[in-house]
mmCIF file of C-alpha atoms and ligand atoms in Angstrom:
data_model
loop_
_atom_site.group_PDB
_atom_site.id
_atom_site.type_symbol
_atom_site.label_atom_id
_atom_site.label_comp_id
_atom_site.label_asym_id
_atom_site.label_seq_id
_atom_site.Cartn_x
_atom_site.Cartn_y
_atom_site.Cartn_z
ATOM 1 C CA UNK L 1 43.852 140.217 136.792
ATOM 2 C CA UNK L 2 45.423 138.681 133.986
ATOM 3 C CA UNK L 3 47.598 140.421 131.338
ATOM 4 C CA UNK L 4 48.562 138.788 127.905
ATOM 5 C CA UNK L 5 52.401 138.699 126.854
ATOM 6 C CA UNK L 6 54.147 137.535 123.614
ATOM 7 C CA UNK L 7 57.249 135.547 123.823
ATOM 8 C CA UNK L 8 59.257 135.166 120.662
ATOM 9 C CA UNK L 9 60.001 131.392 119.994
ATOM 10 C CA UNK L 10 60.942 131.483 116.755
ATOM 11 C CA UNK L 11 62.122 134.568 115.032
ATOM 12 C CA UNK L 12 61.206 135.860 111.402
ATOM 13 C CA UNK L 13 64.801 135.239 110.449
ATOM 14 C CA UNK L 14 64.869 131.556 111.603
ATOM 15 C CA UNK L 15 61.977 131.083 109.887
ATOM 16 C CA UNK L 16 62.800 132.312 106.636
ATOM 17 C CA UNK L 17 66.381 130.301 107.096
ATOM 18 C CA UNK L 18 64.238 127.193 107.459
ATOM 19 C CA UNK L 19 61.768 128.045 104.455
ATOM 20 C CA UNK L 20 64.943 128.459 102.382
ATOM 21 C CA UNK L 21 66.174 124.888 103.263
ATOM 22 C CA UNK L 22 62.613 123.057 103.064
ATOM 23 C CA UNK L 23 62.109 124.666 99.441
ATOM 24 C CA UNK L 24 65.564 123.451 98.582
ATOM 25 C CA UNK L 25 64.891 120.093 99.909
ATOM 26 C CA UNK L 26 61.488 119.474 98.395
ATOM 27 C CA UNK L 27 62.587 120.908 94.757
ATOM 28 C CA UNK L 28 65.194 118.003 94.715
ATOM 29 C CA UNK L 29 62.637 115.370 95.739
ATOM 30 C CA UNK L 30 60.352 116.714 93.085
ATOM 31 C CA UNK L 31 62.509 117.155 90.124
ATOM 32 C CA UNK L 32 59.804 116.413 87.532
ATOM 33 C CA UNK L 33 55.992 116.323 87.502
ATOM 34 C CA UNK L 34 53.011 118.981 88.513
ATOM 35 C CA UNK L 35 53.530 119.836 92.030
ATOM 36 C CA UNK L 36 50.432 120.991 93.622
ATOM 37 C CA UNK L 37 50.993 123.122 96.755
ATOM 38 C CA UNK L 38 47.601 123.118 98.941
ATOM 39 C CA UNK L 39 47.418 125.568 101.711
ATOM 40 C CA UNK L 40 44.670 125.195 104.336
ATOM 41 C CA UNK L 41 43.308 128.547 105.086
ATOM 42 C CA UNK L 42 43.960 130.904 106.694
ATOM 43 C CA UNK L 43 46.611 129.860 108.821
ATOM 44 C CA UNK L 44 48.994 128.333 106.446
ATOM 45 C CA UNK L 45 48.969 131.270 103.747
ATOM 46 C CA UNK L 46 52.070 133.087 104.963
ATOM 47 C CA UNK L 47 53.851 129.605 104.881
ATOM 48 C CA UNK L 48 52.772 128.572 101.479
ATOM 49 C CA UNK L 49 53.493 131.827 99.769
ATOM 50 C CA UNK L 50 57.166 131.868 101.306
ATOM 51 C CA UNK L 51 57.951 128.187 100.619
ATOM 52 C CA UNK L 52 56.567 128.563 97.036
ATOM 53 C CA UNK L 53 59.323 131.511 96.286
ATOM 54 C CA UNK L 54 61.726 129.168 98.186
ATOM 55 C CA UNK L 55 61.379 126.729 95.605
ATOM 56 C CA UNK L 56 63.597 125.850 92.457
ATOM 57 C CA UNK L 57 60.795 124.709 90.171
ATOM 58 C CA UNK L 58 57.268 125.580 88.917
ATOM 59 C CA UNK L 59 54.359 124.767 91.241
ATOM 60 C CA UNK L 60 50.713 125.149 91.141
ATOM 61 C CA UNK L 61 49.177 126.934 94.257
ATOM 62 C CA UNK L 62 45.331 126.180 95.388
ATOM 63 C CA UNK L 63 43.621 126.911 98.741
ATOM 64 C CA UNK L 64 41.253 124.707 100.805
ATOM 65 C CA UNK L 65 39.295 126.045 103.713
ATOM 66 C CA UNK L 66 38.508 123.324 106.648
ATOM 67 C CA UNK L 67 36.549 123.871 109.627
ATOM 68 C CA UNK L 68 36.791 121.559 112.642
ATOM 69 C CA UNK L 69 34.221 121.563 115.357
ATOM 70 C CA UNK L 70 34.593 123.007 118.618
ATOM 71 C CA UNK L 71 38.105 121.600 120.650
ATOM 72 C CA UNK L 72 35.499 119.140 122.439
ATOM 73 C CA UNK L 73 34.551 117.575 119.004
ATOM 74 C CA UNK L 74 37.774 117.756 117.168
ATOM 75 C CA UNK L 75 38.892 114.578 118.679
ATOM 76 C CA UNK L 76 35.721 112.871 117.083
ATOM 77 C CA UNK L 77 37.142 113.670 113.531
ATOM 78 C CA UNK L 78 34.241 116.084 112.615
ATOM 79 C CA UNK L 79 35.693 117.888 109.899
ATOM 80 C CA UNK L 80 34.177 119.570 107.039
ATOM 81 C CA UNK L 81 35.421 121.148 103.802
ATOM 82 C CA UNK L 82 34.185 124.994 103.458
ATOM 83 C CA UNK L 83 36.178 126.043 100.772
ATOM 84 C CA UNK L 84 37.188 123.453 97.813
ATOM 85 C CA UNK L 85 40.066 123.552 95.429
ATOM 86 C CA UNK L 86 39.930 125.116 92.205
ATOM 87 C CA UNK L 87 42.068 122.853 90.156
ATOM 88 C CA UNK L 88 41.877 118.803 89.705
ATOM 89 C CA UNK L 89 44.360 116.869 91.372
ATOM 90 C CA UNK L 90 44.355 113.897 88.850
ATOM 91 C CA UNK L 91 47.705 112.614 88.279
ATOM 92 C CA UNK L 92 49.499 115.557 90.351
ATOM 93 C CA UNK L 93 52.136 115.556 93.207
ATOM 94 C CA UNK L 94 50.046 117.141 95.982
ATOM 95 C CA UNK L 95 51.784 118.766 98.847
ATOM 96 C CA UNK L 96 49.520 119.814 101.486
ATOM 97 C CA UNK L 97 50.845 123.049 103.279
ATOM 98 C CA UNK L 98 49.841 123.775 106.751
ATOM 99 C CA UNK L 99 50.947 126.031 109.695
ATOM 100 C CA UNK L 100 50.679 123.696 112.463
ATOM 101 C CA UNK L 101 50.142 119.871 113.366
ATOM 102 C CA UNK L 102 48.468 119.502 116.589
ATOM 103 C CA UNK L 103 45.992 116.556 117.474
ATOM 104 C CA UNK L 104 46.276 115.357 113.854
ATOM 105 C CA UNK L 105 42.506 115.168 113.117
ATOM 106 C CA UNK L 106 42.565 117.798 110.328
ATOM 107 C CA UNK L 107 45.193 116.407 108.477
ATOM 108 C CA UNK L 108 44.277 112.908 109.057
ATOM 109 C CA UNK L 109 40.887 113.633 107.431
ATOM 110 C CA UNK L 110 42.273 115.659 104.843
ATOM 111 C CA UNK L 111 44.542 113.053 103.445
ATOM 112 C CA UNK L 112 41.567 110.662 103.270
ATOM 113 C CA UNK L 113 39.394 113.168 101.252
ATOM 114 C CA UNK L 114 42.420 114.086 99.090
ATOM 115 C CA UNK L 115 43.288 110.786 98.214
ATOM 116 C CA UNK L 116 40.233 109.700 96.594
ATOM 117 C CA UNK L 117 40.810 112.709 93.888
ATOM 118 C CA UNK L 118 43.353 110.142 92.349
ATOM 119 C CA UNK L 119 46.931 112.098 92.763
ATOM 120 C CA UNK L 120 49.799 110.825 91.862
ATOM 121 C CA UNK L 121 51.250 111.264 95.504
ATOM 122 C CA UNK L 122 50.381 113.219 98.446
ATOM 123 C CA UNK L 123 52.778 114.482 100.978
ATOM 124 C CA UNK L 124 52.538 117.198 103.758
ATOM 125 C CA UNK L 125 54.474 120.057 104.920
ATOM 126 C CA UNK L 126 54.051 121.907 108.194
ATOM 127 C CA UNK L 127 55.919 124.587 109.348
ATOM 128 C CA UNK L 128 55.278 123.656 113.181
ATOM 129 C CA UNK L 129 54.749 120.155 114.777
ATOM 130 C CA UNK L 130 53.305 119.574 118.406
ATOM 131 C CA UNK L 131 54.208 115.670 118.242
ATOM 132 C CA UNK L 132 53.139 115.598 122.046
ATOM 133 C CA UNK L 133 49.622 116.389 121.283
ATOM 134 C CA UNK L 134 48.740 113.742 118.757
ATOM 135 C CA UNK L 135 45.353 112.086 118.670
ATOM 136 C CA UNK L 136 45.571 110.718 114.967
ATOM 137 C CA UNK L 137 48.151 109.441 113.306
ATOM 138 C CA UNK L 138 49.605 111.439 110.705
ATOM 139 C CA UNK L 139 52.906 111.376 108.556
ATOM 140 C CA UNK L 140 54.400 114.892 107.782
ATOM 141 C CA UNK L 141 57.270 114.420 105.289
ATOM 142 C CA UNK L 142 58.777 117.950 105.730
ATOM 143 C CA UNK L 143 58.769 119.407 109.386
ATOM 144 C CA UNK L 144 59.912 123.313 109.757
ATOM 145 C CA UNK L 145 60.316 123.101 113.776
ATOM 146 C CA UNK L 146 59.175 120.631 116.272
ATOM 147 C CA UNK L 147 57.503 122.528 119.314
ATOM 148 C CA UNK L 148 56.853 122.014 122.739
ATOM 149 C CA UNK L 149 52.887 121.929 123.751
ATOM 150 C CA UNK L 150 52.412 125.753 123.953
ATOM 151 C CA UNK L 151 49.733 127.974 122.279
ATOM 152 C CA UNK L 152 51.756 129.694 119.592
ATOM 153 C CA UNK L 153 50.673 132.775 117.326
ATOM 154 C CA UNK L 154 52.048 134.852 114.744
ATOM 155 C CA UNK L 155 53.170 134.253 110.926
ATOM 156 C CA UNK L 156 49.264 133.132 109.987
ATOM 157 C CA UNK L 157 48.961 131.578 113.578
ATOM 158 C CA UNK L 158 45.948 133.221 115.598
ATOM 159 C CA UNK L 159 43.996 133.345 118.672
ATOM 160 C CA UNK L 160 40.568 134.564 117.957
ATOM 161 C CA UNK L 161 41.741 135.574 114.469
ATOM 162 C CA UNK L 162 44.286 137.885 116.129
ATOM 163 C CA UNK L 163 48.064 138.222 115.746
ATOM 164 C CA UNK L 164 48.401 136.260 112.184
ATOM 165 C CA UNK L 165 50.771 139.049 110.738
ATOM 166 C CA UNK L 166 53.368 139.050 113.227
ATOM 167 C CA UNK L 167 56.694 138.350 111.737
ATOM 168 C CA UNK L 168 58.074 135.957 114.436
ATOM 169 C CA UNK L 169 56.158 132.851 116.046
ATOM 170 C CA UNK L 170 55.520 133.728 119.768
ATOM 171 C CA UNK L 171 53.907 132.092 122.571
ATOM 172 C CA UNK L 172 51.097 133.450 123.963
ATOM 173 C CA UNK L 173 51.223 133.708 127.625
ATOM 174 C CA UNK L 174 48.554 134.657 130.179
ATOM 175 C CA UNK L 175 50.331 135.908 133.330
ATOM 176 C CA UNK L 176 48.108 136.016 136.145
ATOM 177 C CA UNK L 177 49.175 139.116 138.432
ATOM 178 C CA UNK L 178 48.670 137.943 141.873
ATOM 179 C CA UNK L 179 46.617 140.552 143.931
ATOM 180 C CA UNK L 180 48.978 143.050 145.891
ATOM 181 C CA UNK L 181 48.911 142.140 149.643
HETATM 182 P P1 LIG J 201 44.787 119.595 114.491
HETATM 183 O O1 LIG J 201 46.131 118.941 114.192
HETATM 184 O O2 LIG J 201 43.571 119.139 113.741
HETATM 185 O O3 LIG J 201 44.545 119.350 115.905
HETATM 186 O O4 LIG J 201 44.677 121.016 114.088
HETATM 187 C C1 LIG J 201 45.617 121.853 113.509
HETATM 188 C C2 LIG J 201 44.863 123.315 113.534
HETATM 189 O O5 LIG J 201 44.968 123.732 114.924
HETATM 190 C C3 LIG J 201 45.749 124.195 113.164
HETATM 191 O O6 LIG J 201 45.836 124.300 111.661
HETATM 192 C C4 LIG J 201 45.655 125.263 113.671
HETATM 193 O O7 LIG J 201 44.595 126.311 112.968
HETATM 194 C C5 LIG J 201 44.997 125.363 114.952
HETATM 195 N N1 LIG J 201 46.296 125.059 116.029
HETATM 196 C C6 LIG J 201 46.638 124.173 116.575
HETATM 197 N N2 LIG J 201 47.598 124.711 117.698
HETATM 198 C C7 LIG J 201 47.628 125.774 117.637
HETATM 199 C C8 LIG J 201 48.284 126.774 118.229
HETATM 200 O O8 LIG J 201 49.341 126.836 118.925
HETATM 201 N N3 LIG J 201 48.313 128.060 117.817
HETATM 202 C C9 LIG J 201 47.086 128.564 116.891
HETATM 203 N N4 LIG J 201 46.444 127.646 116.436
HETATM 204 C C10 LIG J 201 46.698 126.247 116.628
HETATM 205 MG MG1 LIG J 202 44.815 125.775 110.474
#
């Protein structure tokens, strides 16, 4: 028998406070120019919409779909674009907005893809970072929270498409119940 339990790791209030700080910092770092925020579907949508509203300047918003092949294959770098951008990036300051950086395979690939579209600059904002899990180098300019190597859900993050709409970020715990003697 096993039971699934959710333990709050980062509360909704902590998330919103941190996003407000990030929005102010990013706005200061980009006083001028066209800033294109690109959310990676679907997990980063919540972070993108809150971060965009925390910005003190105008921004463009776009979305990109990426699929990474089964866990066994992600480390081989097999990544595919499933939904491309609507807006050209030429000459723009690009901010990739991601829910979590884990192995780094997805973002390492995406940086190469978007770099070929002649933006003025590219940086990454990730709400969560699990640095212990990194397989590919990725420089994340704006990190919300560094977290330990635990599987988390909520605020966009899913387990089998479930739990995305939780307001808090929670650790999904499989607690094995020992059989009664
Ligand atoms: P990676 O950095 O290429 O390994 O992949 C990052 C993606 O894996 C994220 O965008 C999430 O979709 C997913 N992911 C990684 N860790 C977690 C987690 O703890 N919970 C839910 N999804 C995760
Ligand atoms: Mg994702």
